[in-house]
Coordinates of C-alpha atoms in Angstrom, one line a residue:
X27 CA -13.9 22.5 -5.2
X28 CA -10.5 22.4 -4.2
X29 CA -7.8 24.1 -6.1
X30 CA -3.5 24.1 -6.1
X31 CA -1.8 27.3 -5.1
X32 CA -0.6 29.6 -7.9
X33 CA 3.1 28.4 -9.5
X34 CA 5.6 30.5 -7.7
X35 CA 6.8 31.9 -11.4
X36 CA 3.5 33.0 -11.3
X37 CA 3.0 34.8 -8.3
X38 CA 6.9 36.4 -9.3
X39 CA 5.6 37.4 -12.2
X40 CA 2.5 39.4 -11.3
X41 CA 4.2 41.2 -8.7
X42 CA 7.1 42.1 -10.9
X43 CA 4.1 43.9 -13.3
X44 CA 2.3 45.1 -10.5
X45 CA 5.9 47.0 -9.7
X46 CA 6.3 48.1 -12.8
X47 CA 3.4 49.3 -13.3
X48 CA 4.0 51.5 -10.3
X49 CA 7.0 53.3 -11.5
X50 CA 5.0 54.8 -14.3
X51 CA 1.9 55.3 -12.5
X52 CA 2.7 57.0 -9.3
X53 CA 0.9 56.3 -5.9
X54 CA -2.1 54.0 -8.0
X55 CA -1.1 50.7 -6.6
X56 CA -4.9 49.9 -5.6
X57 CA -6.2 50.9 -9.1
X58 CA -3.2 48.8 -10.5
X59 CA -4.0 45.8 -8.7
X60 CA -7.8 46.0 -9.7
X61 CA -7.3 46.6 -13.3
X62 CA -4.9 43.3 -13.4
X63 CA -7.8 41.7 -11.2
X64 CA -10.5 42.8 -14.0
X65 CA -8.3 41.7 -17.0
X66 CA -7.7 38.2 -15.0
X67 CA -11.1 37.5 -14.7
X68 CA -11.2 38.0 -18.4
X69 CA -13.9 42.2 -17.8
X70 CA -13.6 44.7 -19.9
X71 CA -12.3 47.9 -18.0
X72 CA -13.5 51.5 -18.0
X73 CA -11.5 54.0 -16.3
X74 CA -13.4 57.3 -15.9
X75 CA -11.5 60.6 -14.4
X76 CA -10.9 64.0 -15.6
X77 CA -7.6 64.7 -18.3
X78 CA -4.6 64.7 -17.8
X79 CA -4.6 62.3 -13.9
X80 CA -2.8 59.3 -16.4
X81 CA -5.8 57.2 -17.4
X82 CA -4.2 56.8 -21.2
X83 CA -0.8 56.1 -20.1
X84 CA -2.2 53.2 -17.4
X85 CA -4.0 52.0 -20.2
X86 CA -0.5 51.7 -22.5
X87 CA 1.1 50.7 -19.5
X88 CA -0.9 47.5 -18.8
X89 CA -1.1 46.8 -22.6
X90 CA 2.8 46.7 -22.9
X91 CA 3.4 44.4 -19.7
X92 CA 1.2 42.1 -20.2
X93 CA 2.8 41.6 -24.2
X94 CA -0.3 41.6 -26.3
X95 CA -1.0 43.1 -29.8
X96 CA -2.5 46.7 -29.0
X97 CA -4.2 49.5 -31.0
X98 CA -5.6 52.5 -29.6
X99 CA -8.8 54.3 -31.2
X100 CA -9.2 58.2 -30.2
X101 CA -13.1 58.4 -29.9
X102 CA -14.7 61.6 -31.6
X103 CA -18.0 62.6 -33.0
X104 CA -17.6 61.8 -36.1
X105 CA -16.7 58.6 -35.9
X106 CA -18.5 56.0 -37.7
X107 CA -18.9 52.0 -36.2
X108 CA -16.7 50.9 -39.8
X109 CA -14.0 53.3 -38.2
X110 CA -13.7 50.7 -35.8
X111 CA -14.8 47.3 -36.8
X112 CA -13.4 47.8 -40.4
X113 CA -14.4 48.3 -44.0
X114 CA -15.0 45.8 -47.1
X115 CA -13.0 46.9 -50.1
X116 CA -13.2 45.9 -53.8
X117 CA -10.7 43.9 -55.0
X118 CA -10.1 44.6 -58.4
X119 CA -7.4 41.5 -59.5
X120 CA -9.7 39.0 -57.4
X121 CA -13.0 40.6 -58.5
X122 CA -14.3 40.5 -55.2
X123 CA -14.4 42.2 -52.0
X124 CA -12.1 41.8 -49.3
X125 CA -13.1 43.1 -45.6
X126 CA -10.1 45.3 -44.1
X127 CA -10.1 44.9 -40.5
X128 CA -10.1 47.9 -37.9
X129 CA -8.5 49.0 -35.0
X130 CA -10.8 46.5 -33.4
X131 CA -8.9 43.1 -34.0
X132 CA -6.5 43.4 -31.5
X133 CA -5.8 41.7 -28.1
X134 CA -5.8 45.1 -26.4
X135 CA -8.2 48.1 -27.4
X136 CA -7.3 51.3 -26.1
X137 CA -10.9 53.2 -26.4
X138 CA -9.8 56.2 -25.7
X139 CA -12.1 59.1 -24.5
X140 CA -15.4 56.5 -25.6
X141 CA -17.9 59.1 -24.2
X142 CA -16.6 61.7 -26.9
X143 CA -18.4 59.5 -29.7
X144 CA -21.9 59.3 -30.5
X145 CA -24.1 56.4 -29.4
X146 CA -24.0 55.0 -32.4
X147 CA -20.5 54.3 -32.5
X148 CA -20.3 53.2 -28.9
X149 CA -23.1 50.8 -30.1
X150 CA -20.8 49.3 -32.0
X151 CA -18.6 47.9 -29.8
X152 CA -21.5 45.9 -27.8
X153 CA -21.1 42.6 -29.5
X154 CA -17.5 42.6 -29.5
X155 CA -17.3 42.8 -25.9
X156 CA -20.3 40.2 -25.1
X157 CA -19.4 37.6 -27.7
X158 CA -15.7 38.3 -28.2
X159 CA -17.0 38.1 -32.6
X160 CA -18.1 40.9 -34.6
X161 CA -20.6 40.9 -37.4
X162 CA -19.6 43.1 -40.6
X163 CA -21.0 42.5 -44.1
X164 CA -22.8 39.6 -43.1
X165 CA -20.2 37.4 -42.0
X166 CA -19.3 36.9 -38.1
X167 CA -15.8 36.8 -37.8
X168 CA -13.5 35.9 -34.5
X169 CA -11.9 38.3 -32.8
X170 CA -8.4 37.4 -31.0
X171 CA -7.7 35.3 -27.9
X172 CA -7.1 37.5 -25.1
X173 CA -9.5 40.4 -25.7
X174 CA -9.9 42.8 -23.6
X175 CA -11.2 47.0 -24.2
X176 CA -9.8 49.2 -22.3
X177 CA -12.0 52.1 -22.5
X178 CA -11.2 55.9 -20.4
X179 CA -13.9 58.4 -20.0
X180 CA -14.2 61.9 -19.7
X181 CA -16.2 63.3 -16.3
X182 CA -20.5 63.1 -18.4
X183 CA -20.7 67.1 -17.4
X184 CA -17.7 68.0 -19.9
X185 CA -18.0 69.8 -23.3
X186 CA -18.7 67.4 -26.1
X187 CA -19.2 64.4 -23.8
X188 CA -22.2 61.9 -24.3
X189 CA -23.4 59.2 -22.0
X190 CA -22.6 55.7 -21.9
X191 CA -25.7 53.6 -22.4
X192 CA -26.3 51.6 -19.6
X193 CA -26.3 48.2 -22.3
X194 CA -22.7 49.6 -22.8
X195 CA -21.6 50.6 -18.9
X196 CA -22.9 47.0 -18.1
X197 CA -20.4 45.5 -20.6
X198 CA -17.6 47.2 -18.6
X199 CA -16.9 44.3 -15.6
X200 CA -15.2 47.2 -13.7
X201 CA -15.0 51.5 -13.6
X202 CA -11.6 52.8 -12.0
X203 CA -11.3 56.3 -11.1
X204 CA -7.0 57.3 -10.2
X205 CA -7.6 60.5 -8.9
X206 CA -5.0 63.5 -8.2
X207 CA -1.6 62.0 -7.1
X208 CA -1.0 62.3 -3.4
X209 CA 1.6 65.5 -3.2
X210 CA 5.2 62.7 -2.8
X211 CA 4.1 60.9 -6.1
X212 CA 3.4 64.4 -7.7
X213 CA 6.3 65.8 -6.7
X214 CA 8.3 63.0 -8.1
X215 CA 6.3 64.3 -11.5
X216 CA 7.4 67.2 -11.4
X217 CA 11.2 66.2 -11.0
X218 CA 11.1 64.0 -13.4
X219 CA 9.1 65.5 -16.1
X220 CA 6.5 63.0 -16.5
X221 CA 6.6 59.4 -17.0
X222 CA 5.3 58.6 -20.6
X223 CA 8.9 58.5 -21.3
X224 CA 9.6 55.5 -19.8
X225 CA 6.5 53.6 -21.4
X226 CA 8.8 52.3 -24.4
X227 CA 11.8 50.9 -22.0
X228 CA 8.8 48.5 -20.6
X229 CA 9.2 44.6 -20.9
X230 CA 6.1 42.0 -21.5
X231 CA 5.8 40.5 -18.0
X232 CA 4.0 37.4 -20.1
X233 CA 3.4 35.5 -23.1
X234 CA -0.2 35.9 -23.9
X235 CA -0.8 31.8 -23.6
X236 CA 1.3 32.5 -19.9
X237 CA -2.0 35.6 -19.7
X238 CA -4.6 33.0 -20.6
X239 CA -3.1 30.2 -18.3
X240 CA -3.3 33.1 -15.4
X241 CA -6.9 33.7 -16.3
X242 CA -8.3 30.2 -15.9
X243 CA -6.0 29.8 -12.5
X244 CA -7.9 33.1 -11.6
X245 CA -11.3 31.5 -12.1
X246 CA -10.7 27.9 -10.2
X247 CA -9.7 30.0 -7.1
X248 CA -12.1 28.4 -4.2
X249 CA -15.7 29.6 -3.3
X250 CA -17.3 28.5 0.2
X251 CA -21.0 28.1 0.3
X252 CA -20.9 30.9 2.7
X253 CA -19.0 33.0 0.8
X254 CA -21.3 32.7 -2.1
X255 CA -24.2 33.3 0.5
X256 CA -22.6 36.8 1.2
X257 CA -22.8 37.9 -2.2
X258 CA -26.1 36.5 -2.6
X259 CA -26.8 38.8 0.1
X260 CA -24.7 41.9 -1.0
X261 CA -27.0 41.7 -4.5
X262 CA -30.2 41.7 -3.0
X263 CA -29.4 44.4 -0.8
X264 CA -28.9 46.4 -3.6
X265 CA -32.6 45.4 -5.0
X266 CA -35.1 47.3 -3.4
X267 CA -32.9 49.7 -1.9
X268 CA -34.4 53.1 -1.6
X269 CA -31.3 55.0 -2.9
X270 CA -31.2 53.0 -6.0
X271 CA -33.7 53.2 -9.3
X272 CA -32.6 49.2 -9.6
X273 CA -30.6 46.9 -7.9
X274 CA -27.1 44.7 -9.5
X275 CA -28.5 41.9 -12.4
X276 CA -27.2 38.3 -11.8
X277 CA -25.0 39.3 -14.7
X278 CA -23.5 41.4 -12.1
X279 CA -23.1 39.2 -9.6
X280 CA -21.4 37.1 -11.3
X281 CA -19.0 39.5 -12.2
X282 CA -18.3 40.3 -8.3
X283 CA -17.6 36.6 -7.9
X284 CA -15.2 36.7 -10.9
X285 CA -13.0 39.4 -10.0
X286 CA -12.8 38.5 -6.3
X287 CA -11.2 35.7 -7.6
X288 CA -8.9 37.4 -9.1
X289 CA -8.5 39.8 -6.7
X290 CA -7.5 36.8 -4.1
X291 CA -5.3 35.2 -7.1
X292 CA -3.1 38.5 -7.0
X293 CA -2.4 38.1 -3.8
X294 CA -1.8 34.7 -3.3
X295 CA -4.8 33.0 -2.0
X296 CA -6.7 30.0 -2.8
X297 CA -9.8 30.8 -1.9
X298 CA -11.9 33.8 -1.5
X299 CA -12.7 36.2 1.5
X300 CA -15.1 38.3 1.9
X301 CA -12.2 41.3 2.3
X302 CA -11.9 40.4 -1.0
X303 CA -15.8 40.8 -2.2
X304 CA -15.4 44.5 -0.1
X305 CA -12.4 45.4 -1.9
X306 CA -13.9 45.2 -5.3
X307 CA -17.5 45.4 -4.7
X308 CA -17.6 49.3 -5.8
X309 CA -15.4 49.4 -8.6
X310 CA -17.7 46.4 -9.8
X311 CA -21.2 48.1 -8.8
X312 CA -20.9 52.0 -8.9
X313 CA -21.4 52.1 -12.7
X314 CA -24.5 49.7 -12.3
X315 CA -26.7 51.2 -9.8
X316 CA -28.4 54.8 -10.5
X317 CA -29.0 57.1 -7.9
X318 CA -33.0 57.8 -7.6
X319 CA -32.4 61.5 -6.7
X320 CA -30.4 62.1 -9.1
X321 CA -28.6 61.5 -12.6
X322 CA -25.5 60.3 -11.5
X323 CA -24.7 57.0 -10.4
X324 CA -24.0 55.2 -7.0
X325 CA -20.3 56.3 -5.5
X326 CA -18.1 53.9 -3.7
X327 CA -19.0 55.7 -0.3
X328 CA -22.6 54.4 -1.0
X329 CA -21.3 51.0 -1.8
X330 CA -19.5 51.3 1.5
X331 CA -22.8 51.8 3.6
X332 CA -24.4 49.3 2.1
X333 CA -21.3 46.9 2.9
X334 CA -21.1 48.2 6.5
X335 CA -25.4 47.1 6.5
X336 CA -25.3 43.6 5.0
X337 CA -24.0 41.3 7.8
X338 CA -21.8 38.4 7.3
X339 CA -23.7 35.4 6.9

């Protein structure tokens, strides 16, 4: 397969949202460039960290620079699924009933705090992010072109928090964790009072046909035979492994190729590395491989091991 470099406007333009994402969210610039590299290779994104580190206002953040329609849903225990997908009303001057859509039909879904609703709702959502559709009163209806959810999560050991299934963690192509600021980028907080404030200053760094046109560049980005051996090799490392209950699905693998891909897209390459595979590999994996002595799952340290193990081929 052979492949044309990306158009310089394109390369200027993903660095200029890469920077501005990085005057609202301080010091992040690795979690930055892998959310963009997740919503390139068309994943769904879960970012997982306790409140209050910015995981809502990278959400907004992407959402507004990349200029798609967005809705944001505040996930609680009462929520129902219609809360989200929508609700079928009667229409009394057409005699019939007219379906109301949800939060849901949007390019960009904000699911904020998803842990905080019950299974059932979170259940909801399954099909939407599989099939990009959603089925509601007997009729399967489209949903619009970008989609993406992007979901944050509350640590599982918090107060009112219930755990993802693992049918909806696998739906997630990446998990993000931002962390506490280093002190320089908290400081700057702390002088400045927060950055939300800047949030509605923020220009689209695309058109969403310019986001779609990125997308498909992202996927046509060159893999060797040996590269492809090495993830080969990565994922069955993973199978079999005594640390895990189960090893990454092909579903999974796939999903490593994708956003390597992108991840060697962003930063200007036509064809993939396998730096690139190791930069992504645990932000792609963690969320997919239990621990056997324990409940939690794998951490990127583990993922780092089993990297440092799995010669290059």
């Amino acid at each position: 397969m052979t492949t044309t470099a990306a158009p310089n406007l394109s390369a200027s333009a993903i660095e200029s949202l890469i920077a501005a994402a990085n005057r609202v969210i301080l010091g992040k610039d690795t979690q930055i460039r892998l959310a963009l590299a997740c919503l390139l290779a068309r994943g769904h994104l879960l970012i997982e960290d306790l409140p209050g580190v910015g995981k809502t206002t990278l959400a907004h953040t992407l959402a507004r620079l990349l200029g798609l329609e967005f809705s944001r849903v505040q996930f609680t225990s009462d929520m129902l699924p219609a809360d989200i997908i929508g609700v079928s009303i009667f229409d009394r001057e057409r005699s019939s009933f007219r379906f109301l859509p949800g939060p849901l039909f949007a390019q960009v879904l904000l699911a904020d705090e998803i842990n905080r609703a019950t299974p059932k709702t979170q259940s909801a959502l399954l099909e939407a992010m599989e099939e990009r559709q959603v089925t509601a009163e007997g009729e399967t209806r489209a949903l619009p072109e970008p989609f993406f959810v992007i979901a944050t999560q509350n640590p599982s050991g918090q107060i009112g928090t219930f755990p993802l299934p693992e049918s909806q963690l696998d739906r997630f192509l990446l998990r993000i964790e931002l962390g506490y600021p280093d002190r320089n980028a908290e400081r700057a907080l702390l002088e400045s009072g927060g950055r939300k404030e800047k949030l509605p200053a923020l220009a689209a760094c695309f058109e969403p046909d310019q986001l779609v046109m990125l997308q498909r560049e992202a996927a046509a980005v060159h893999t060797s035979p040996a590269l492809l051996d090495y993830v080969q090799a990565l994922t069955e490392a993973t199978r079999g492994h005594p640390a895990f209950v189960h090893g990454l699905s092909p579903r999974a693998a796939l999903g490593v190729l994708a956003v390597a891909r992108a991840w060697a897209f962003i930063h200007g390459r036509k064809m993939v590395l396998p730096e690139d595979v190791q930069a992504i590999l645990p932000s792609v994996a963690c969320h997919r491989l239990r621990l056997i002595n324990s409940a939690s799952h794998a951490r990127p340290e583990d993922i780092v091991k089993l990297i440092k193990t799995t010669p290059l081929p």
